[in-house]
PDB file of C-alpha atoms in Angstrom:
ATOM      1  CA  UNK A   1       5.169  -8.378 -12.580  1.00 49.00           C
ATOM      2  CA  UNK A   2       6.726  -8.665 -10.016  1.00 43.00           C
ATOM      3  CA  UNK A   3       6.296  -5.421  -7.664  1.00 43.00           C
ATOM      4  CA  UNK A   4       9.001  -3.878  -5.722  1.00 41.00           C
ATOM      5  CA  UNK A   5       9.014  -0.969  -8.166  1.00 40.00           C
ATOM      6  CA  UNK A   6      12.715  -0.049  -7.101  1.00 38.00           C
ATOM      7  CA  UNK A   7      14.229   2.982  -8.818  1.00 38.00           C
ATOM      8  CA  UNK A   8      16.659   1.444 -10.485  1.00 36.00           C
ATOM      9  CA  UNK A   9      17.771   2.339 -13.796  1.00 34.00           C
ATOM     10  CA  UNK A  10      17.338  -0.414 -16.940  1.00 34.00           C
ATOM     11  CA  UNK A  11      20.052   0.152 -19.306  1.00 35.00           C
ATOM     12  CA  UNK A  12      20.497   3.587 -20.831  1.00 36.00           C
ATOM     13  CA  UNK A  13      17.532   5.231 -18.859  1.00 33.00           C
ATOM     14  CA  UNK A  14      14.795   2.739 -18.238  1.00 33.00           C
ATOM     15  CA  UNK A  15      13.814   3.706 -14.419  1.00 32.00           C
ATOM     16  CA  UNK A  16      12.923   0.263 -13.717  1.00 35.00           C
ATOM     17  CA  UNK A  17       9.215  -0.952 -14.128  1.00 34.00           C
ATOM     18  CA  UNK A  18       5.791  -2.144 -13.499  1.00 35.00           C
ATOM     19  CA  UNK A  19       3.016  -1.842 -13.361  1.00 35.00           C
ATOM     20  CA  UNK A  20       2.775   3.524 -11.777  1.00 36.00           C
ATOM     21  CA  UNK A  21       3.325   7.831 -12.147  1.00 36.00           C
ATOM     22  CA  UNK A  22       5.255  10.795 -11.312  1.00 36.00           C
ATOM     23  CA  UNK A  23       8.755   9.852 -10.775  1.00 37.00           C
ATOM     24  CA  UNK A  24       8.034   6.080  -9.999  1.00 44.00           C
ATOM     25  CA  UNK A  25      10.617   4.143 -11.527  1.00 43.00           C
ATOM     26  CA  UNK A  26       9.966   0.890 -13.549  1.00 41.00           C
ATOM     27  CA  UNK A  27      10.680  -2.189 -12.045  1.00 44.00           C
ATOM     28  CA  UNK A  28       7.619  -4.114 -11.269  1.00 43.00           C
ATOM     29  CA  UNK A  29       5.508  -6.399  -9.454  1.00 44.00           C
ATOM     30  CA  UNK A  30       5.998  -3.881  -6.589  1.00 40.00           C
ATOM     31  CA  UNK A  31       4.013  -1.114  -5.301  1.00 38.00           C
ATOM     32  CA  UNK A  32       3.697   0.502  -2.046  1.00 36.00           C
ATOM     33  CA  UNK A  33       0.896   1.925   0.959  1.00 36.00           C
ATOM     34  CA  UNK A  34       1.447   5.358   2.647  1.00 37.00           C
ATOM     35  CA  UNK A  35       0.273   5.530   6.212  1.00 39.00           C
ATOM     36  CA  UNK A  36      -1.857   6.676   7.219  1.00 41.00           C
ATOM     37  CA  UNK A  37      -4.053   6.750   4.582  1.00 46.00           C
ATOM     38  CA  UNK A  38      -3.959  10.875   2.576  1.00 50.00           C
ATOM     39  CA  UNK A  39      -7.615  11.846   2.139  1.00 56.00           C
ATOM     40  CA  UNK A  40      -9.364  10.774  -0.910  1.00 68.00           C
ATOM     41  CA  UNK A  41      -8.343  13.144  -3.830  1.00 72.00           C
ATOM     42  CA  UNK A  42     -10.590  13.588  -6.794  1.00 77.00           C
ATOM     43  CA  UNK A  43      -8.511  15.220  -9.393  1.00 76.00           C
ATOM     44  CA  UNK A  44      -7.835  12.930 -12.876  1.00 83.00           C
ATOM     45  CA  UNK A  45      -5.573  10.101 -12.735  1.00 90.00           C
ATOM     46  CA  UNK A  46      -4.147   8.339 -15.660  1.00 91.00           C
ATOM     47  CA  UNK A  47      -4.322   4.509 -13.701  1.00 95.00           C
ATOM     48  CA  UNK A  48      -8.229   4.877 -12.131  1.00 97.00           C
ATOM     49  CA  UNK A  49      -9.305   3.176 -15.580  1.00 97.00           C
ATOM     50  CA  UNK A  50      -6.884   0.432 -15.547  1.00 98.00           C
ATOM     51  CA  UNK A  51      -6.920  -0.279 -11.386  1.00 98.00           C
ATOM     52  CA  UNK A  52     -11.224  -0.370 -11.724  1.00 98.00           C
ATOM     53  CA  UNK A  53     -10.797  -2.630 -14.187  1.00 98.00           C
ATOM     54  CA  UNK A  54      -8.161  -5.165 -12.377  1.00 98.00           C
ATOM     55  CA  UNK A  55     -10.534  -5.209  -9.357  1.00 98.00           C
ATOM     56  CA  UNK A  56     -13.998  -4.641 -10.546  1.00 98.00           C
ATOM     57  CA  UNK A  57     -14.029  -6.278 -14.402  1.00 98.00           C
ATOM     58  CA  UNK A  58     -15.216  -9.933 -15.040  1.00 98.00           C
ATOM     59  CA  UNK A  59     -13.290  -9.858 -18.028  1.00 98.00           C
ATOM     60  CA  UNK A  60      -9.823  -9.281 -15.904  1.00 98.00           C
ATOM     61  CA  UNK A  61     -10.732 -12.212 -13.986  1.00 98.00           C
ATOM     62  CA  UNK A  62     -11.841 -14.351 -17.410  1.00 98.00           C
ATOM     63  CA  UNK A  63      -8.178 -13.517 -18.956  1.00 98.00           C
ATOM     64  CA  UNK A  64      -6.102 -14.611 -16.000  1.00 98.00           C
ATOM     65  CA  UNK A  65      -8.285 -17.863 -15.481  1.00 98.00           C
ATOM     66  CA  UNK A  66      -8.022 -18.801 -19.421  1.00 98.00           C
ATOM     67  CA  UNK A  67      -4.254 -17.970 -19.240  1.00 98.00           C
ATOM     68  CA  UNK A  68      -3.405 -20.089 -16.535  1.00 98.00           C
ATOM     69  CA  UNK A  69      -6.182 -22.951 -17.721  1.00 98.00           C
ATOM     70  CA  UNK A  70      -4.582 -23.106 -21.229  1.00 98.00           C
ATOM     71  CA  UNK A  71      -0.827 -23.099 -19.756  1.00 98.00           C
ATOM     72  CA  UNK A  72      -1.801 -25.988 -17.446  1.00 98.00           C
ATOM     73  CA  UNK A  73      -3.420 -27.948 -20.540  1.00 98.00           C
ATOM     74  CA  UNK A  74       0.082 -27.887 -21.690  1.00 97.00           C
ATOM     75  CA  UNK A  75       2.247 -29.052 -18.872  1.00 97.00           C
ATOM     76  CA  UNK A  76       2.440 -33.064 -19.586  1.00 97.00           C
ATOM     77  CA  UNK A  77       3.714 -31.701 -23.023  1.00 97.00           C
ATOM     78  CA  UNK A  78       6.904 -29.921 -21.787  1.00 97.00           C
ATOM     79  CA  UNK A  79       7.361 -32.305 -19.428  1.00 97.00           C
ATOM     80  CA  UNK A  80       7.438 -35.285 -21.902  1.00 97.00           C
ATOM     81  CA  UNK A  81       9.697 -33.744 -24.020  1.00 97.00           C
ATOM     82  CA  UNK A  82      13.388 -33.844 -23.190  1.00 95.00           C
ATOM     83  CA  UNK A  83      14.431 -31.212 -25.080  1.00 94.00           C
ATOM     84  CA  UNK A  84      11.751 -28.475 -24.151  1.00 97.00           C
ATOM     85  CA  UNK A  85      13.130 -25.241 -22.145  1.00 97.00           C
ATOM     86  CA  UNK A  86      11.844 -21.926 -21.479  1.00 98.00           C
ATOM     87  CA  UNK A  87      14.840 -19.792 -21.791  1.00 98.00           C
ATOM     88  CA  UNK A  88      16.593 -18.238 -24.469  1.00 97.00           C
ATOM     89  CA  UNK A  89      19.955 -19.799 -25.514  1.00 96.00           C
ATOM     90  CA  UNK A  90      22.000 -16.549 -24.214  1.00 93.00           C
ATOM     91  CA  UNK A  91      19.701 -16.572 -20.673  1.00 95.00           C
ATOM     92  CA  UNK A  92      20.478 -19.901 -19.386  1.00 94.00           C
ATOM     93  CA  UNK A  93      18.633 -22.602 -22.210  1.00 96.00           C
ATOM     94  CA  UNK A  94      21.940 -23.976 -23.759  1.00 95.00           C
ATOM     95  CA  UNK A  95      22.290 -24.990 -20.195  1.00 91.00           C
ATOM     96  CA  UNK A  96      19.663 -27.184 -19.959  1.00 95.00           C
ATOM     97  CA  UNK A  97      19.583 -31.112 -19.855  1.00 94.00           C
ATOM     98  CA  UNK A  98      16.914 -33.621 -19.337  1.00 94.00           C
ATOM     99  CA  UNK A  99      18.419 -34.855 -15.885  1.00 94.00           C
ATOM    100  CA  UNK A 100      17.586 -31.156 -14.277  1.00 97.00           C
ATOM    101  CA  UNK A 101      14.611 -30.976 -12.265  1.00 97.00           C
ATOM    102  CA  UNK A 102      11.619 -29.567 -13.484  1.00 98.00           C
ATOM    103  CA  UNK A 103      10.569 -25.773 -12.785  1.00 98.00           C
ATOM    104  CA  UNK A 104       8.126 -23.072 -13.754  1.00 98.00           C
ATOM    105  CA  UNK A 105       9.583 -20.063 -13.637  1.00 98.00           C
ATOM    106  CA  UNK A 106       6.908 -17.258 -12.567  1.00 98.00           C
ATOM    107  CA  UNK A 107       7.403 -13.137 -11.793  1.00 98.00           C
ATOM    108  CA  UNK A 108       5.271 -12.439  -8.786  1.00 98.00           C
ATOM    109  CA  UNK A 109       4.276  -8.946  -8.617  1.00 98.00           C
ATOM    110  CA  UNK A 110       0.626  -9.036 -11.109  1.00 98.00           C
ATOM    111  CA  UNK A 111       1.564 -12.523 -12.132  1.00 98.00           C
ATOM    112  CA  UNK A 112       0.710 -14.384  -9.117  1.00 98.00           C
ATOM    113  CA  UNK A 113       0.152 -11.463  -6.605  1.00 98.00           C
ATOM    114  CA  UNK A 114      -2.380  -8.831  -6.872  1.00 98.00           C
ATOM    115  CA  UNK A 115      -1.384  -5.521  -5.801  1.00 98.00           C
ATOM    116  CA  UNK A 116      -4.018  -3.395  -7.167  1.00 98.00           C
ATOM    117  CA  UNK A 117      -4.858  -2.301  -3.556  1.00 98.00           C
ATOM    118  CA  UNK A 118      -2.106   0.057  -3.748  1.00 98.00           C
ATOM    119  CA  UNK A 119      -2.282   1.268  -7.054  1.00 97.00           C
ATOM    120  CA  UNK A 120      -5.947   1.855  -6.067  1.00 98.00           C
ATOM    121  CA  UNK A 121      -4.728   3.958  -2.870  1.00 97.00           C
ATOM    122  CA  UNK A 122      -1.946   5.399  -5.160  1.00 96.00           C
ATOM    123  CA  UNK A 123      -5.338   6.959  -7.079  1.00 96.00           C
ATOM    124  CA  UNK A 124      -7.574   7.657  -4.105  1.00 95.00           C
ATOM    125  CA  UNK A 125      -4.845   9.371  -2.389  1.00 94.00           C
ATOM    126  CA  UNK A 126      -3.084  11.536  -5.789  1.00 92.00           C
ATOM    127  CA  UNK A 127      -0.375   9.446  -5.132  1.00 91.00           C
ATOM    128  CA  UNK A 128       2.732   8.079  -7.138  1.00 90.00           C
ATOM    129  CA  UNK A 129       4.968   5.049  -6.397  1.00 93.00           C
ATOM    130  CA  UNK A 130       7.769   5.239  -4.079  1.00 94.00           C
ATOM    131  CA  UNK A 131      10.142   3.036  -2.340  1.00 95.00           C
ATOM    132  CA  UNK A 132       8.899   3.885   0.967  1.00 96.00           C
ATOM    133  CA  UNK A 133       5.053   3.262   0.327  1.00 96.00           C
ATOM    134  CA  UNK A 134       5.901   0.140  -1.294  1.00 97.00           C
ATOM    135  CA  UNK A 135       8.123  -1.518   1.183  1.00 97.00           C
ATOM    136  CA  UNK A 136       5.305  -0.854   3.587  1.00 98.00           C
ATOM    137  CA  UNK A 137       2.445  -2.401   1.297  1.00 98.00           C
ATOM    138  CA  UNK A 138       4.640  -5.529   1.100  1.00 98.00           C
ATOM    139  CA  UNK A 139       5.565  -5.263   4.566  1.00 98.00           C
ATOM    140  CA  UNK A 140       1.519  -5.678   5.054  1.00 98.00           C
ATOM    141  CA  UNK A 141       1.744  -9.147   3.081  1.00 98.00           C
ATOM    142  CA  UNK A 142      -2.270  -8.422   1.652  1.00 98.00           C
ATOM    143  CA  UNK A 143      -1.854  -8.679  -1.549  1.00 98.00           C
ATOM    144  CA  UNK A 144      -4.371 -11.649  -3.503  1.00 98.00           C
ATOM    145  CA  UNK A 145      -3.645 -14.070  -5.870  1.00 98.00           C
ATOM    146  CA  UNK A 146      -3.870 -13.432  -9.365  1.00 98.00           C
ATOM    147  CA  UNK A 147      -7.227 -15.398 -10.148  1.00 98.00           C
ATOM    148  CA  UNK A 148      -6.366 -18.979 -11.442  1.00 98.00           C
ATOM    149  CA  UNK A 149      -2.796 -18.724 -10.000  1.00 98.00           C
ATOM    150  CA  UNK A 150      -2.625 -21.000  -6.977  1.00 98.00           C
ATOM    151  CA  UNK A 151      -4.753 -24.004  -8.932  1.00 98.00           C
ATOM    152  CA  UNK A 152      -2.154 -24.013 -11.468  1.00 98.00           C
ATOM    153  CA  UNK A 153       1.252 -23.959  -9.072  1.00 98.00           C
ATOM    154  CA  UNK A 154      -0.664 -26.532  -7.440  1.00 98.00           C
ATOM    155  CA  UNK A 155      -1.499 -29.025 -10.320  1.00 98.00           C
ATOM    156  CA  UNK A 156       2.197 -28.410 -11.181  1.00 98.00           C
ATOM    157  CA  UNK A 157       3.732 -28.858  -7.832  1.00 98.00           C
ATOM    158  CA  UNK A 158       1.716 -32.202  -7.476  1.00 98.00           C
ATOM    159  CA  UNK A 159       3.022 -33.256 -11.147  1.00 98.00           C
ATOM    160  CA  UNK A 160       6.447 -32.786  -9.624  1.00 98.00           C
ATOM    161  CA  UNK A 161       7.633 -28.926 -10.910  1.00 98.00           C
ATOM    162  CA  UNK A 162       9.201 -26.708  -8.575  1.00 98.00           C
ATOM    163  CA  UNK A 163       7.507 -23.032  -8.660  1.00 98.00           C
ATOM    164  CA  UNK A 164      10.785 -20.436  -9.074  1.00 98.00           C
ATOM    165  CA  UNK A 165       9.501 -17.570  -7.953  1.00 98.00           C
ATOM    166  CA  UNK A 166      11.905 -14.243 -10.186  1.00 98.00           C
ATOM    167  CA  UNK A 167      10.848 -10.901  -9.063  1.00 97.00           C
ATOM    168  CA  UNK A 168      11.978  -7.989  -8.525  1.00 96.00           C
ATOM    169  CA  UNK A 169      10.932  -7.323  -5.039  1.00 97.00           C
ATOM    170  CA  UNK A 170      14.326  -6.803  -3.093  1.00 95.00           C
ATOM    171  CA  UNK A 171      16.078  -9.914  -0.781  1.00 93.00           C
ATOM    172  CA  UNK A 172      14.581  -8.446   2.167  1.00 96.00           C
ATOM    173  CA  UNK A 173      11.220  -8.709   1.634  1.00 98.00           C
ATOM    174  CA  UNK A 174      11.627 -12.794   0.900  1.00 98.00           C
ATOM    175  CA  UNK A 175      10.011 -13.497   4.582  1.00 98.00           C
ATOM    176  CA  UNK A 176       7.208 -11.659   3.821  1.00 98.00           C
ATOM    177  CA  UNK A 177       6.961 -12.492   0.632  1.00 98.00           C
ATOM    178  CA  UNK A 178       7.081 -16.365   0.813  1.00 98.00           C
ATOM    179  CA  UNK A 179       4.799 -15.733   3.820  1.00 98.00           C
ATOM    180  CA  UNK A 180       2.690 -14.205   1.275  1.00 98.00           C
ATOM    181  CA  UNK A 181       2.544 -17.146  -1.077  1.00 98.00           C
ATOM    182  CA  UNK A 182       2.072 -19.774   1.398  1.00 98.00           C
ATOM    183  CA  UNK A 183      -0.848 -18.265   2.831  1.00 98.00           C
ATOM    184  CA  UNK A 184      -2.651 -17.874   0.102  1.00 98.00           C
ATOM    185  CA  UNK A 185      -1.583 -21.664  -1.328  1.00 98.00           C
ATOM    186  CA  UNK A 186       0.772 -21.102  -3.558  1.00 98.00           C
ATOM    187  CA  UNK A 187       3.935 -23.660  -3.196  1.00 98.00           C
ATOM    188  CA  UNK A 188       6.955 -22.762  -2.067  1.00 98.00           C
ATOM    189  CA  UNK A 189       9.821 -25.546  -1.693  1.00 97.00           C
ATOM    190  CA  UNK A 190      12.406 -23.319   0.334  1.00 96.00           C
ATOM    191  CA  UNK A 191      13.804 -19.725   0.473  1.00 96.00           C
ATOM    192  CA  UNK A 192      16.015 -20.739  -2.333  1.00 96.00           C
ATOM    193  CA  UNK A 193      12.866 -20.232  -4.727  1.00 98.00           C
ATOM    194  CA  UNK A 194      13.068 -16.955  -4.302  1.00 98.00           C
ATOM    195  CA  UNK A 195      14.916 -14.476  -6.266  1.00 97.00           C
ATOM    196  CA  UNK A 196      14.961 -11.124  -5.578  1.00 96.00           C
ATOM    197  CA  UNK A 197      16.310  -7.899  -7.117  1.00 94.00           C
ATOM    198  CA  UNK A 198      19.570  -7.475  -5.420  1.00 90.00           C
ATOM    199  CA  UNK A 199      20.194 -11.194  -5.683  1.00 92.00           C
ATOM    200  CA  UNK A 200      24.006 -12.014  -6.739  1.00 89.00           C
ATOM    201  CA  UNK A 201      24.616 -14.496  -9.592  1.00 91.00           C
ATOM    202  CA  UNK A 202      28.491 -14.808  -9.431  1.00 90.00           C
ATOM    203  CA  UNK A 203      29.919 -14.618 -13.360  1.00 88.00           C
ATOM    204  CA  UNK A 204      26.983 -12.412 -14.345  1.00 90.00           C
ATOM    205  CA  UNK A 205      26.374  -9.043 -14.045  1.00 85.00           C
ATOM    206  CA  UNK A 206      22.932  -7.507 -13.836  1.00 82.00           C
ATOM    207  CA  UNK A 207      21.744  -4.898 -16.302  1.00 82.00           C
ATOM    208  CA  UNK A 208      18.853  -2.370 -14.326  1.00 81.00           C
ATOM    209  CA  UNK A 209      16.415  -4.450 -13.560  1.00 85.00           C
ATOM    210  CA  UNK A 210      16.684  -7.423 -16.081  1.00 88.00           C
ATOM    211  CA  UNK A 211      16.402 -10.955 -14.799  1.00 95.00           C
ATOM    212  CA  UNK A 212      18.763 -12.275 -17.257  1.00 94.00           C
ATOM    213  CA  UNK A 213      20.933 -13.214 -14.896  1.00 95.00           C
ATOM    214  CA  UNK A 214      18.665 -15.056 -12.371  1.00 96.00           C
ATOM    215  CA  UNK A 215      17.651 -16.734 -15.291  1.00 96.00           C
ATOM    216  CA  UNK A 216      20.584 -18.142 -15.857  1.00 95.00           C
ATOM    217  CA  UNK A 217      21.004 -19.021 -11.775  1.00 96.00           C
ATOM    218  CA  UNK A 218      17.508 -21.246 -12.625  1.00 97.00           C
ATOM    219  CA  UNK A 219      19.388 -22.834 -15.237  1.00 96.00           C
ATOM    220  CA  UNK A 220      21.825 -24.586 -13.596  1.00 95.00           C
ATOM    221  CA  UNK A 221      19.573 -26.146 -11.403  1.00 95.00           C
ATOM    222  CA  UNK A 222      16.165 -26.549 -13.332  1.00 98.00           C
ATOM    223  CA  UNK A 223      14.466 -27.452 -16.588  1.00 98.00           C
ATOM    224  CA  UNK A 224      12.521 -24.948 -17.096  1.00 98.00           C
ATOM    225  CA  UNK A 225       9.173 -25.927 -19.103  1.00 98.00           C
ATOM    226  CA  UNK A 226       7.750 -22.323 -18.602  1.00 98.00           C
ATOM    227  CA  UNK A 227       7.886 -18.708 -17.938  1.00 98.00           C
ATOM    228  CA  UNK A 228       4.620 -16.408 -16.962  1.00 98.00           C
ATOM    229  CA  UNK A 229       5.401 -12.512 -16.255  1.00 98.00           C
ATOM    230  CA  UNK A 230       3.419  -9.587 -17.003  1.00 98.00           C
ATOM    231  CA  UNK A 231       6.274  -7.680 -18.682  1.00 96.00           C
ATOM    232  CA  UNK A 232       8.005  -8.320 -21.512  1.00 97.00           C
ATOM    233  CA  UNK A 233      11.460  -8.260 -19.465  1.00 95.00           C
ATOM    234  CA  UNK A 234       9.835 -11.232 -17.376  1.00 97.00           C
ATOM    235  CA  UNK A 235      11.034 -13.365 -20.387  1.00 97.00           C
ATOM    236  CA  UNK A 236      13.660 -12.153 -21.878  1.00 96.00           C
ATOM    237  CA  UNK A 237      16.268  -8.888 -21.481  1.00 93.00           C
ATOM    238  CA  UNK A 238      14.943  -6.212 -23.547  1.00 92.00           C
ATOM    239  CA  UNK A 239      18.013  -3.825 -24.138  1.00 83.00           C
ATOM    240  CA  UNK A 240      17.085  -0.586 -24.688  1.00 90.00           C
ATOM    241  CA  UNK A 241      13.221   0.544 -23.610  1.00 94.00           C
ATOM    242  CA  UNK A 242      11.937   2.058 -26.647  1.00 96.00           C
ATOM    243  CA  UNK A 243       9.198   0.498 -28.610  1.00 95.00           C
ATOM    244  CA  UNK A 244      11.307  -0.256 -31.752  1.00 95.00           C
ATOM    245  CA  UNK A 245      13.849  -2.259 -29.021  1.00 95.00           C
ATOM    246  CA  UNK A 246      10.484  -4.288 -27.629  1.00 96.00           C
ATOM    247  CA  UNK A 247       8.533  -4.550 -31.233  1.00 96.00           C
ATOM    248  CA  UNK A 248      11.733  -6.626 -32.012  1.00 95.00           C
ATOM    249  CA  UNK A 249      11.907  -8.577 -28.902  1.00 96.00           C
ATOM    250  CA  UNK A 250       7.935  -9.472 -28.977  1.00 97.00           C
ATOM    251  CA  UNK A 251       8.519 -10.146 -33.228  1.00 96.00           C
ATOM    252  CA  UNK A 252      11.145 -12.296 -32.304  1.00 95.00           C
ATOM    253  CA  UNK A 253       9.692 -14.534 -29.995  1.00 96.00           C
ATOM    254  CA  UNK A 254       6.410 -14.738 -30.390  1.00 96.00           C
ATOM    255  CA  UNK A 255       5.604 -18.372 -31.135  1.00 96.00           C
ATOM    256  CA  UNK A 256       6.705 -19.126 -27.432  1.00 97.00           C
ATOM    257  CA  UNK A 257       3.764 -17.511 -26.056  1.00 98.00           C
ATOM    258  CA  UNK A 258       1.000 -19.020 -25.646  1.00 97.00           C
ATOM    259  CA  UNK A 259       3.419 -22.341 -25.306  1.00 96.00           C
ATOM    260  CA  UNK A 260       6.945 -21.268 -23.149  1.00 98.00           C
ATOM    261  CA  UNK A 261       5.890 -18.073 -22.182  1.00 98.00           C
ATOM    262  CA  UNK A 262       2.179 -16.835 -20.392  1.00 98.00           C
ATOM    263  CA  UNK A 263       1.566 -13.423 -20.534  1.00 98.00           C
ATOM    264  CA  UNK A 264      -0.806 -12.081 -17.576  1.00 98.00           C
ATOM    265  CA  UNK A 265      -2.878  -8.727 -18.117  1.00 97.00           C
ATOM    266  CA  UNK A 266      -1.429  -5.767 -15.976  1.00 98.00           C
ATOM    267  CA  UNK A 267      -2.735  -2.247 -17.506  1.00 97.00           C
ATOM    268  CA  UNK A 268      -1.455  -0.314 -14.942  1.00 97.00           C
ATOM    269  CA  UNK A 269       2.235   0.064 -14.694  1.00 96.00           C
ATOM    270  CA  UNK A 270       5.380  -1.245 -17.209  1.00 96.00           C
ATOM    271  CA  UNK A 271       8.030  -0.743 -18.859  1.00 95.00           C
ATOM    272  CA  UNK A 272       5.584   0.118 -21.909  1.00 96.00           C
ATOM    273  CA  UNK A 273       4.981   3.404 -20.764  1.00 96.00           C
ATOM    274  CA  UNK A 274       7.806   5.086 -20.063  1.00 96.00           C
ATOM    275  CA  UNK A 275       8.746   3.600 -23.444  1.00 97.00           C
ATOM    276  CA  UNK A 276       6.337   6.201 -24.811  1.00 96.00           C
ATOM    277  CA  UNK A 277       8.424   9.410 -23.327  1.00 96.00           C
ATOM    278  CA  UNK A 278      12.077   8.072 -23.601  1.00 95.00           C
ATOM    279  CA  UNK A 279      11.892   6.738 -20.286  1.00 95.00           C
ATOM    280  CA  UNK A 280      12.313  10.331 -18.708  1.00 96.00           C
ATOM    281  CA  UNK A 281      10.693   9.589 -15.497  1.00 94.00           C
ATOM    282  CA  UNK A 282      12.099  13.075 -14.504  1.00 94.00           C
ATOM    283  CA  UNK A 283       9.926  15.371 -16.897  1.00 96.00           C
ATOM    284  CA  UNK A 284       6.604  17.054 -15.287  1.00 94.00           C
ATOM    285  CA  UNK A 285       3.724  14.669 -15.330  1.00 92.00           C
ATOM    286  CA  UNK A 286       1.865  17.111 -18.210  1.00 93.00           C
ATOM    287  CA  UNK A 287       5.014  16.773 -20.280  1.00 96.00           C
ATOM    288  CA  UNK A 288       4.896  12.830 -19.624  1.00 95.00           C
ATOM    289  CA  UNK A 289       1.537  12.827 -20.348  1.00 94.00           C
ATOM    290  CA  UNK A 290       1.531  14.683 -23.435  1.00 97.00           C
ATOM    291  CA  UNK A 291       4.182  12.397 -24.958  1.00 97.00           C
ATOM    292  CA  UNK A 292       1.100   9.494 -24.228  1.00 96.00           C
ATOM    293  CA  UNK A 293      -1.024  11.454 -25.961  1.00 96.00           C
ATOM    294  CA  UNK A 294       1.391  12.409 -28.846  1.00 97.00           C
ATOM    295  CA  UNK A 295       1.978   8.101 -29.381  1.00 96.00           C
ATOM    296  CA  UNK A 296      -1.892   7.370 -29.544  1.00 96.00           C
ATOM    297  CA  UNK A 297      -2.523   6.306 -33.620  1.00 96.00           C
ATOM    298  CA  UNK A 298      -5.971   7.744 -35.260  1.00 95.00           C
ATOM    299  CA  UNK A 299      -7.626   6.423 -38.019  1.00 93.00           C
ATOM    300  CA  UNK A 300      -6.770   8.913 -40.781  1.00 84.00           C
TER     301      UNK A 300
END
């Protein structure tokens, strides 16, 4: 989901995402590492559930591997066919032409990197995402690949598609970013593949974090057969962050996934959750929590 986790705002109060607690803002596929390392705290924390299972559970592993198996058993499919795109009309798909070259379009933070090593020292230490700890966890350039990841931007690099690489990590962390990637396999064709945050797309103006507009950048350049994110807002601009606003986004779409769009597993940080508390990243973490509570639906 990308991971830069930037406090940035997404329209109308939606501190931007991904995949973490106290005043962390939303925008994903970016955490952080505080140095030196706090010692281990042992109180509750609402993410130890959801980090275990990233690292420890088979069945993480099993979902990412049949996600980007069953995505790969498609590509010859949207590559034969002229008139297949990824995007939405309004984001960049009435653009496209069969002369553009072909591209995957993929977040990176939980999509094709792994951070759960900081959300896991976020919960050893009682800590909460910040700017600071993240820039330094990126700045480390550890993170994994997301299991099945690599084989997949291979087979499609070797078929001839260009891996676009949409996150919301900021412009300054491409070197170590792409550094990142290449180490661990994944194919990178130039620092143009990246697109960060804070990157201008002139004519369009960006909304929070929302990657409409880079979207659209991709569009002028690319066919793009496919999109894999692990937020909603990796596909498509949500709007407003309330659950009604992404019930009707996910209703609306939905026959593209599983097709256009690849959803990867990330339990522990999204714009889902602050969708539960209006998105007030500012109340006490009891308040925020009892909001969670307040949205879970019993069997009557």
């Amino acid at each position: 989901m990308s991971r830069i986790r930037h406090s940035l705002l997404l329209a109308g109060a939606l501190l931007s995402l991904a995949a973490c607690s106290t005043s962390r803002p939303l925008v994903h596929g970016e955490p952080a590492v505080p140095a030196p390392l706090a010692a281990a705290n042992d109180g509750p924390n609402d993410n130890l559930n959801a980090v275990l299972w990233v690292q420890r559970s088979q069945e993480y592993r099993a979902n990412a591997l049949q996600t980007w198996r069953a995505a790969a058993a498609q590509l010859d499919r949207a590559l034969a066919d002229p008139s297949w795109t990824a995007l939405l009309p309004q984001e960049g798909g009435s653009q496209q032409s069969p002369g553009l070259k072909p591209a995957v379009v993929v977040d990176v933070d939980e999509t094709v990197l792994d951070n759960s090593p900081y959300q896991a020292r976020l919960v050893r230490n009682g800590g909460s995402y910040d700017d600071v700890s993240w820039d330094a966890w990126v700045s480390e350039g550890k993170a994994g690949a997301v299991p099945g990841a690599v084989e997949f931007a291979q087979a499609a690099a070797a078929k001839g598609v260009t891996m676009i690489y949409v996150t919301n990590r900021t412009e300054h962390m491409k070197d170590v970013t792409l550094a990142n990637l290449r180490r661990l396999g994944f194919p990178v064709a130039g620092d143009d593949v990246y697109l960060g945050l804070d990157k201008y797309v002139p004519g369009c103006e960006q909304e929070g974090s929302e990657k409409a507009c880079r979207r659209q950048l991709v569009a002028r350049q690319y066919r793009v057969l496919m999109q894999f994110g692990d937020q909603l807002s990796d596909f498509a601009a949500i709007g407003v962050n309330t659950q009604a606003g992404r019930d009707a986004l996910l209703q609306a779409h939905q026959g593209w996934f599983g097709q256009r769009w690849w959803m990867l597993s990330n339990p522990t940080y999204g714009g889902w959750e602050p969708a539960q508390f209006n998105n007030a990243w500012s109340l006490p973490e009891a308040e925020r929590r009892a909001a969670k509570r307040a949205a879970l639906e019993l069997a009557q």
